[in-house]
mmCIF file of C-alpha atoms in Angstrom:
data_model
loop_
_atom_site.group_PDB
_atom_site.id
_atom_site.type_symbol
_atom_site.label_atom_id
_atom_site.label_comp_id
_atom_site.label_asym_id
_atom_site.label_seq_id
_atom_site.Cartn_x
_atom_site.Cartn_y
_atom_site.Cartn_z
ATOM 1 C CA UNK A 6 0.000 0.000 0.000
ATOM 2 C CA UNK A 7 1.088 3.542 -0.646
ATOM 3 C CA UNK A 8 1.199 6.158 2.079
ATOM 4 C CA UNK A 9 1.897 9.882 2.001
ATOM 5 C CA UNK A 10 2.895 11.847 5.108
ATOM 6 C CA UNK A 11 2.805 15.606 5.379
ATOM 7 C CA UNK A 12 4.056 16.494 8.839
ATOM 8 C CA UNK A 13 3.348 20.239 8.721
ATOM 9 C CA UNK A 14 -0.328 20.962 9.334
ATOM 10 C CA UNK A 15 0.361 24.689 8.970
ATOM 11 C CA UNK A 16 3.170 26.852 7.630
ATOM 12 C CA UNK A 17 3.700 30.606 7.583
ATOM 13 C CA UNK A 18 5.946 32.547 5.220
ATOM 14 C CA UNK A 19 6.602 36.200 4.486
ATOM 15 C CA UNK A 20 5.700 37.508 1.073
ATOM 16 C CA UNK A 21 8.577 37.240 -1.430
ATOM 17 C CA UNK A 22 10.396 34.597 0.620
ATOM 18 C CA UNK A 23 10.809 30.935 -0.321
ATOM 19 C CA UNK A 24 9.090 28.134 1.539
ATOM 20 C CA UNK A 25 9.485 24.357 1.588
ATOM 21 C CA UNK A 26 6.541 22.054 2.210
ATOM 22 C CA UNK A 27 7.543 18.586 3.340
ATOM 23 C CA UNK A 28 6.290 15.306 1.944
ATOM 24 C CA UNK A 29 7.503 11.794 2.623
ATOM 25 C CA UNK A 30 6.102 8.676 1.078
ATOM 26 C CA UNK A 31 6.121 4.961 1.573
ATOM 27 C CA UNK A 32 5.723 2.431 -1.183
ATOM 28 C CA UNK A 33 7.063 -0.926 -2.240
ATOM 29 C CA UNK A 34 6.634 -0.023 -5.906
ATOM 30 C CA UNK A 35 9.715 0.623 -8.003
ATOM 31 C CA UNK A 36 7.843 2.887 -10.376
ATOM 32 C CA UNK A 37 5.543 5.650 -9.216
ATOM 33 C CA UNK A 38 4.600 9.274 -9.705
ATOM 34 C CA UNK A 39 4.602 12.136 -7.227
ATOM 35 C CA UNK A 40 2.308 15.144 -7.474
ATOM 36 C CA UNK A 41 1.523 18.366 -5.692
ATOM 37 C CA UNK A 42 -1.866 20.045 -5.714
ATOM 38 C CA UNK A 43 -3.060 23.386 -4.382
ATOM 39 C CA UNK A 44 -6.512 23.885 -2.911
ATOM 40 C CA UNK A 45 -7.462 27.542 -2.272
ATOM 41 C CA UNK A 46 -10.272 28.410 0.088
ATOM 42 C CA UNK A 47 -12.645 28.426 -2.884
ATOM 43 C CA UNK A 48 -12.243 24.648 -2.996
ATOM 44 C CA UNK A 49 -10.893 23.727 -6.405
ATOM 45 C CA UNK A 50 -7.920 21.369 -6.727
ATOM 46 C CA UNK A 51 -5.166 22.787 -8.911
ATOM 47 C CA UNK A 52 -2.370 20.598 -10.275
ATOM 48 C CA UNK A 53 1.056 22.159 -9.681
ATOM 49 C CA UNK A 54 3.882 19.764 -10.487
ATOM 50 C CA UNK A 55 4.731 16.140 -11.247
ATOM 51 C CA UNK A 56 7.832 13.984 -10.711
ATOM 52 C CA UNK A 57 8.282 10.451 -11.982
ATOM 53 C CA UNK A 58 10.302 8.063 -9.878
ATOM 54 C CA UNK A 59 12.747 7.493 -12.727
ATOM 55 C CA UNK A 60 13.227 11.183 -13.484
ATOM 56 C CA UNK A 61 16.789 12.088 -12.600
ATOM 57 C CA UNK A 62 16.251 15.822 -12.561
ATOM 58 C CA UNK A 63 13.991 17.618 -10.118
ATOM 59 C CA UNK A 64 10.800 18.895 -11.715
ATOM 60 C CA UNK A 65 10.308 22.646 -12.056
ATOM 61 C CA UNK A 66 7.225 24.634 -13.053
ATOM 62 C CA UNK A 67 7.656 28.375 -12.778
ATOM 63 C CA UNK A 68 7.994 29.267 -9.084
ATOM 64 C CA UNK A 69 7.395 25.659 -8.051
ATOM 65 C CA UNK A 70 10.081 23.022 -7.826
ATOM 66 C CA UNK A 71 10.001 19.535 -6.434
ATOM 67 C CA UNK A 72 12.982 18.468 -4.352
ATOM 68 C CA UNK A 73 12.992 14.727 -5.010
ATOM 69 C CA UNK A 74 15.228 12.564 -2.830
ATOM 70 C CA UNK A 75 14.470 8.984 -3.740
ATOM 71 C CA UNK A 76 16.667 7.293 -1.161
ATOM 72 C CA UNK A 77 15.006 9.296 1.604
ATOM 73 C CA UNK A 78 11.561 8.866 0.006
ATOM 74 C CA UNK A 79 10.866 12.551 0.142
ATOM 75 C CA UNK A 80 9.280 14.873 -2.404
ATOM 76 C CA UNK A 81 9.276 18.354 -0.926
ATOM 77 C CA UNK A 82 7.631 21.273 -2.711
ATOM 78 C CA UNK A 83 9.606 24.502 -2.865
ATOM 79 C CA UNK A 84 7.763 27.715 -3.654
ATOM 80 C CA UNK A 85 10.054 30.607 -4.467
ATOM 81 C CA UNK A 86 9.149 34.280 -4.076
ATOM 82 C CA UNK A 87 5.877 33.604 -2.222
ATOM 83 C CA UNK A 88 2.847 35.658 -3.152
ATOM 84 C CA UNK A 89 -0.299 36.394 -1.167
ATOM 85 C CA UNK A 90 -2.226 34.274 -3.644
ATOM 86 C CA UNK A 91 -0.157 31.247 -2.636
ATOM 87 C CA UNK A 92 -2.090 31.037 0.637
ATOM 88 C CA UNK A 93 -3.919 27.722 0.337
ATOM 89 C CA UNK A 94 -3.909 24.076 1.341
ATOM 90 C CA UNK A 95 -1.236 22.037 -0.417
ATOM 91 C CA UNK A 96 -1.522 18.305 -0.963
ATOM 92 C CA UNK A 97 1.201 15.850 -1.843
ATOM 93 C CA UNK A 98 0.044 12.736 -3.686
ATOM 94 C CA UNK A 99 1.455 9.654 -5.342
ATOM 95 C CA UNK A 100 0.352 7.150 -7.916
ATOM 96 C CA UNK A 101 1.348 3.779 -9.168
ATOM 97 C CA UNK A 102 3.022 3.615 -12.550
ATOM 98 C CA UNK A 103 0.396 2.445 -15.003
ATOM 99 C CA UNK A 104 0.880 1.454 -18.579
ATOM 100 C CA UNK A 105 -2.356 2.599 -20.060
ATOM 101 C CA UNK A 106 -5.280 3.606 -17.958
ATOM 102 C CA UNK A 107 -3.717 5.997 -15.500
ATOM 103 C CA UNK A 108 -3.640 5.486 -11.788
ATOM 104 C CA UNK A 109 -5.554 6.838 -8.867
ATOM 105 C CA UNK A 110 -3.749 9.118 -6.441
ATOM 106 C CA UNK A 111 -3.166 8.614 -2.743
ATOM 107 C CA UNK A 112 -3.139 11.946 -0.943
ATOM 108 C CA UNK A 113 -1.497 13.216 2.188
ATOM 109 C CA UNK A 114 -3.416 15.192 4.789
ATOM 110 C CA UNK A 115 -2.245 18.531 3.468
ATOM 111 C CA UNK A 116 -0.349 21.585 4.679
ATOM 112 C CA UNK A 117 -2.122 24.911 5.125
ATOM 113 C CA UNK A 118 0.208 27.642 3.880
ATOM 114 C CA UNK A 119 -0.335 31.247 4.908
ATOM 115 C CA UNK A 120 1.625 34.004 3.189
ATOM 116 C CA UNK A 121 1.933 37.142 5.297
ATOM 117 C CA UNK A 122 2.341 40.594 3.732
ATOM 118 C CA UNK B 19 -9.831 26.208 -15.687
ATOM 119 C CA UNK B 20 -8.977 22.491 -15.585
ATOM 120 C CA UNK B 21 -11.380 21.581 -18.376
ATOM 121 C CA UNK B 22 -13.264 19.139 -16.122
ATOM 122 C CA UNK B 23 -16.893 20.137 -15.606
ATOM 123 C CA UNK B 24 -18.917 19.070 -12.615
ATOM 124 C CA UNK B 25 -22.579 19.748 -11.977
ATOM 125 C CA UNK B 26 -24.226 20.813 -9.810
ATOM 126 C CA UNK B 27 -21.903 22.990 -7.740
ATOM 127 C CA UNK B 28 -24.047 22.705 -4.645
ATOM 128 C CA UNK B 29 -26.647 20.174 -3.583
ATOM 129 C CA UNK B 30 -28.745 20.233 -0.449
ATOM 130 C CA UNK B 31 -30.946 17.257 0.251
ATOM 131 C CA UNK B 32 -32.491 15.290 3.079
ATOM 132 C CA UNK B 33 -31.485 12.018 4.661
ATOM 133 C CA UNK B 34 -32.723 8.981 2.805
ATOM 134 C CA UNK B 35 -32.773 10.708 -0.568
ATOM 135 C CA UNK B 36 -30.874 9.897 -3.739
ATOM 136 C CA UNK B 37 -28.782 12.292 -5.819
ATOM 137 C CA UNK B 38 -26.764 12.145 -9.028
ATOM 138 C CA UNK B 39 -23.524 14.025 -9.571
ATOM 139 C CA UNK B 40 -22.365 14.583 -13.113
ATOM 140 C CA UNK B 41 -18.892 14.973 -14.590
ATOM 141 C CA UNK B 42 -17.560 15.775 -18.048
ATOM 142 C CA UNK B 43 -13.856 15.023 -18.390
ATOM 143 C CA UNK B 44 -11.325 17.051 -20.309
ATOM 144 C CA UNK B 45 -11.398 16.525 -24.029
ATOM 145 C CA UNK B 46 -9.301 13.486 -24.877
ATOM 146 C CA UNK B 47 -9.120 12.112 -21.338
ATOM 147 C CA UNK B 48 -10.291 8.517 -21.079
ATOM 148 C CA UNK B 49 -9.968 8.029 -17.314
ATOM 149 C CA UNK B 50 -12.413 9.459 -14.822
ATOM 150 C CA UNK B 51 -11.964 9.322 -11.069
ATOM 151 C CA UNK B 52 -14.287 10.181 -8.200
ATOM 152 C CA UNK B 53 -13.025 11.429 -4.853
ATOM 153 C CA UNK B 54 -14.751 12.400 -1.639
ATOM 154 C CA UNK B 55 -13.275 15.129 0.572
ATOM 155 C CA UNK B 56 -14.505 15.487 4.126
ATOM 156 C CA UNK B 57 -12.989 17.109 7.180
ATOM 157 C CA UNK B 58 -12.499 13.872 9.077
ATOM 158 C CA UNK B 59 -11.497 11.564 6.199
ATOM 159 C CA UNK B 60 -9.506 13.860 3.953
ATOM 160 C CA UNK B 61 -9.396 13.054 0.237
ATOM 161 C CA UNK B 62 -10.657 9.535 -0.331
ATOM 162 C CA UNK B 63 -10.597 7.752 -3.669
ATOM 163 C CA UNK B 64 -13.946 6.260 -4.553
ATOM 164 C CA UNK B 65 -13.789 4.761 -8.033
ATOM 165 C CA UNK B 66 -12.063 4.973 -11.429
ATOM 166 C CA UNK B 67 -13.389 4.368 -14.921
ATOM 167 C CA UNK B 68 -11.331 4.008 -18.056
ATOM 168 C CA UNK B 69 -12.998 4.234 -21.435
ATOM 169 C CA UNK B 70 -16.311 3.091 -20.051
ATOM 170 C CA UNK B 71 -15.099 0.280 -17.844
ATOM 171 C CA UNK B 72 -14.590 0.220 -14.104
ATOM 172 C CA UNK B 73 -10.839 0.084 -13.479
ATOM 173 C CA UNK B 74 -10.322 0.527 -9.752
ATOM 174 C CA UNK B 75 -12.441 0.752 -6.662
ATOM 175 C CA UNK B 76 -11.587 2.461 -3.402
ATOM 176 C CA UNK B 77 -13.569 3.245 -0.294
ATOM 177 C CA UNK B 78 -16.897 3.445 -2.046
ATOM 178 C CA UNK B 79 -19.973 2.527 -0.049
ATOM 179 C CA UNK B 80 -22.473 0.028 -1.433
ATOM 180 C CA UNK B 81 -25.051 2.832 -1.412
ATOM 181 C CA UNK B 82 -22.929 4.643 -3.975
ATOM 182 C CA UNK B 83 -22.542 3.676 -7.603
ATOM 183 C CA UNK B 84 -21.026 5.198 -10.696
ATOM 184 C CA UNK B 85 -20.806 4.707 -14.403
ATOM 185 C CA UNK B 86 -19.040 6.146 -17.422
ATOM 186 C CA UNK B 87 -21.023 6.576 -20.603
ATOM 187 C CA UNK B 88 -19.910 6.132 -24.232
ATOM 188 C CA UNK B 89 -19.315 9.870 -24.553
ATOM 189 C CA UNK B 90 -16.993 9.484 -21.509
ATOM 190 C CA UNK B 91 -18.998 11.602 -19.127
ATOM 191 C CA UNK B 92 -19.562 10.013 -15.761
ATOM 192 C CA UNK B 93 -22.213 10.030 -13.078
ATOM 193 C CA UNK B 94 -21.920 9.238 -9.391
ATOM 194 C CA UNK B 95 -25.144 8.104 -7.759
ATOM 195 C CA UNK B 96 -25.526 8.417 -4.002
ATOM 196 C CA UNK B 97 -28.562 6.794 -2.408
ATOM 197 C CA UNK B 98 -30.078 6.397 1.054
ATOM 198 C CA UNK B 99 -28.133 9.469 2.025
ATOM 199 C CA UNK B 100 -26.920 9.931 5.575
ATOM 200 C CA UNK B 101 -25.680 13.012 7.382
ATOM 201 C CA UNK B 102 -22.139 11.645 7.157
ATOM 202 C CA UNK B 103 -22.268 11.716 3.367
ATOM 203 C CA UNK B 104 -22.052 15.495 3.465
ATOM 204 C CA UNK B 105 -18.784 16.291 1.708
ATOM 205 C CA UNK B 106 -17.132 17.804 -1.328
ATOM 206 C CA UNK B 107 -17.191 15.328 -4.200
ATOM 207 C CA UNK B 108 -14.574 15.730 -6.876
ATOM 208 C CA UNK B 109 -14.372 14.303 -10.315
ATOM 209 C CA UNK B 110 -10.987 14.179 -12.017
ATOM 210 C CA UNK B 111 -9.777 13.010 -15.382
ATOM 211 C CA UNK B 112 -6.478 12.020 -16.912
ATOM 212 C CA UNK B 113 -5.282 11.176 -20.376
ATOM 213 C CA UNK B 114 -3.714 7.915 -19.254
ATOM 214 C CA UNK B 115 -0.469 6.508 -18.011
ATOM 215 C CA UNK B 116 1.599 8.533 -15.579
ATOM 216 C CA UNK B 117 -0.237 11.752 -16.243
ATOM 217 C CA UNK B 118 -1.616 14.132 -13.647
ATOM 218 C CA UNK B 119 -5.239 14.098 -12.638
ATOM 219 C CA UNK B 120 -7.106 17.275 -13.446
ATOM 220 C CA UNK B 121 -9.901 18.012 -11.035
ATOM 221 C CA UNK B 122 -13.253 19.652 -11.499
ATOM 222 C CA UNK B 123 -14.444 22.309 -9.085
ATOM 223 C CA UNK B 124 -16.373 19.764 -7.062
ATOM 224 C CA UNK B 125 -19.948 19.301 -5.952
ATOM 225 C CA UNK B 126 -20.616 20.296 -2.372
ATOM 226 C CA UNK B 127 -23.255 17.954 -0.972
ATOM 227 C CA UNK B 128 -25.086 18.830 2.205
ATOM 228 C CA UNK B 129 -27.390 16.241 3.719
ATOM 229 C CA UNK B 130 -29.807 17.627 6.307
#
């Protein structure tokens, strides 16, 4: 079974600073995917970034980067130059590696990020 | 905008009733997933369909059922509703292998 652990229920950061949201995972699979999603107070789930277990380079999407350390089974999200609009709940998730149909995600409990002006 | 459309946005109903939640996936996506988000359970996977066929089942109650139609839209049917079924229900879709799930805006169900 797959398990995602997010140990920070809440995080605070000053506007324009960088912040790291922690995520560790547990799986016996050799192949898997790691994802981060953002959920603002309005409720929608927004896909941010993806990392495959065989990807050697850390994924980057704009101000988001995923610090992937396979041996430590961690997939931390780094947000650079925080903005007020980054205040939201952030979920780490993982999937099994599927050949065709795609795979459901297992989510962590989330980290509530607050960006202070 | 994720491209996944869910209707209705809000639903208020009474215990014992039955409701249907509807989802249209992104164009080209063959997989549809249903998730339930509640305060005490977090995000729970319910069921996945791929190209019309059930592919995976999670913590879905027997009172709940789903299907995916030939045009790939999906419906989640919730019956004999209980107060504890009040939650945000998400539909998501993906194009296939190792691709991210794109979520709709959810249907907020309130059972009174």
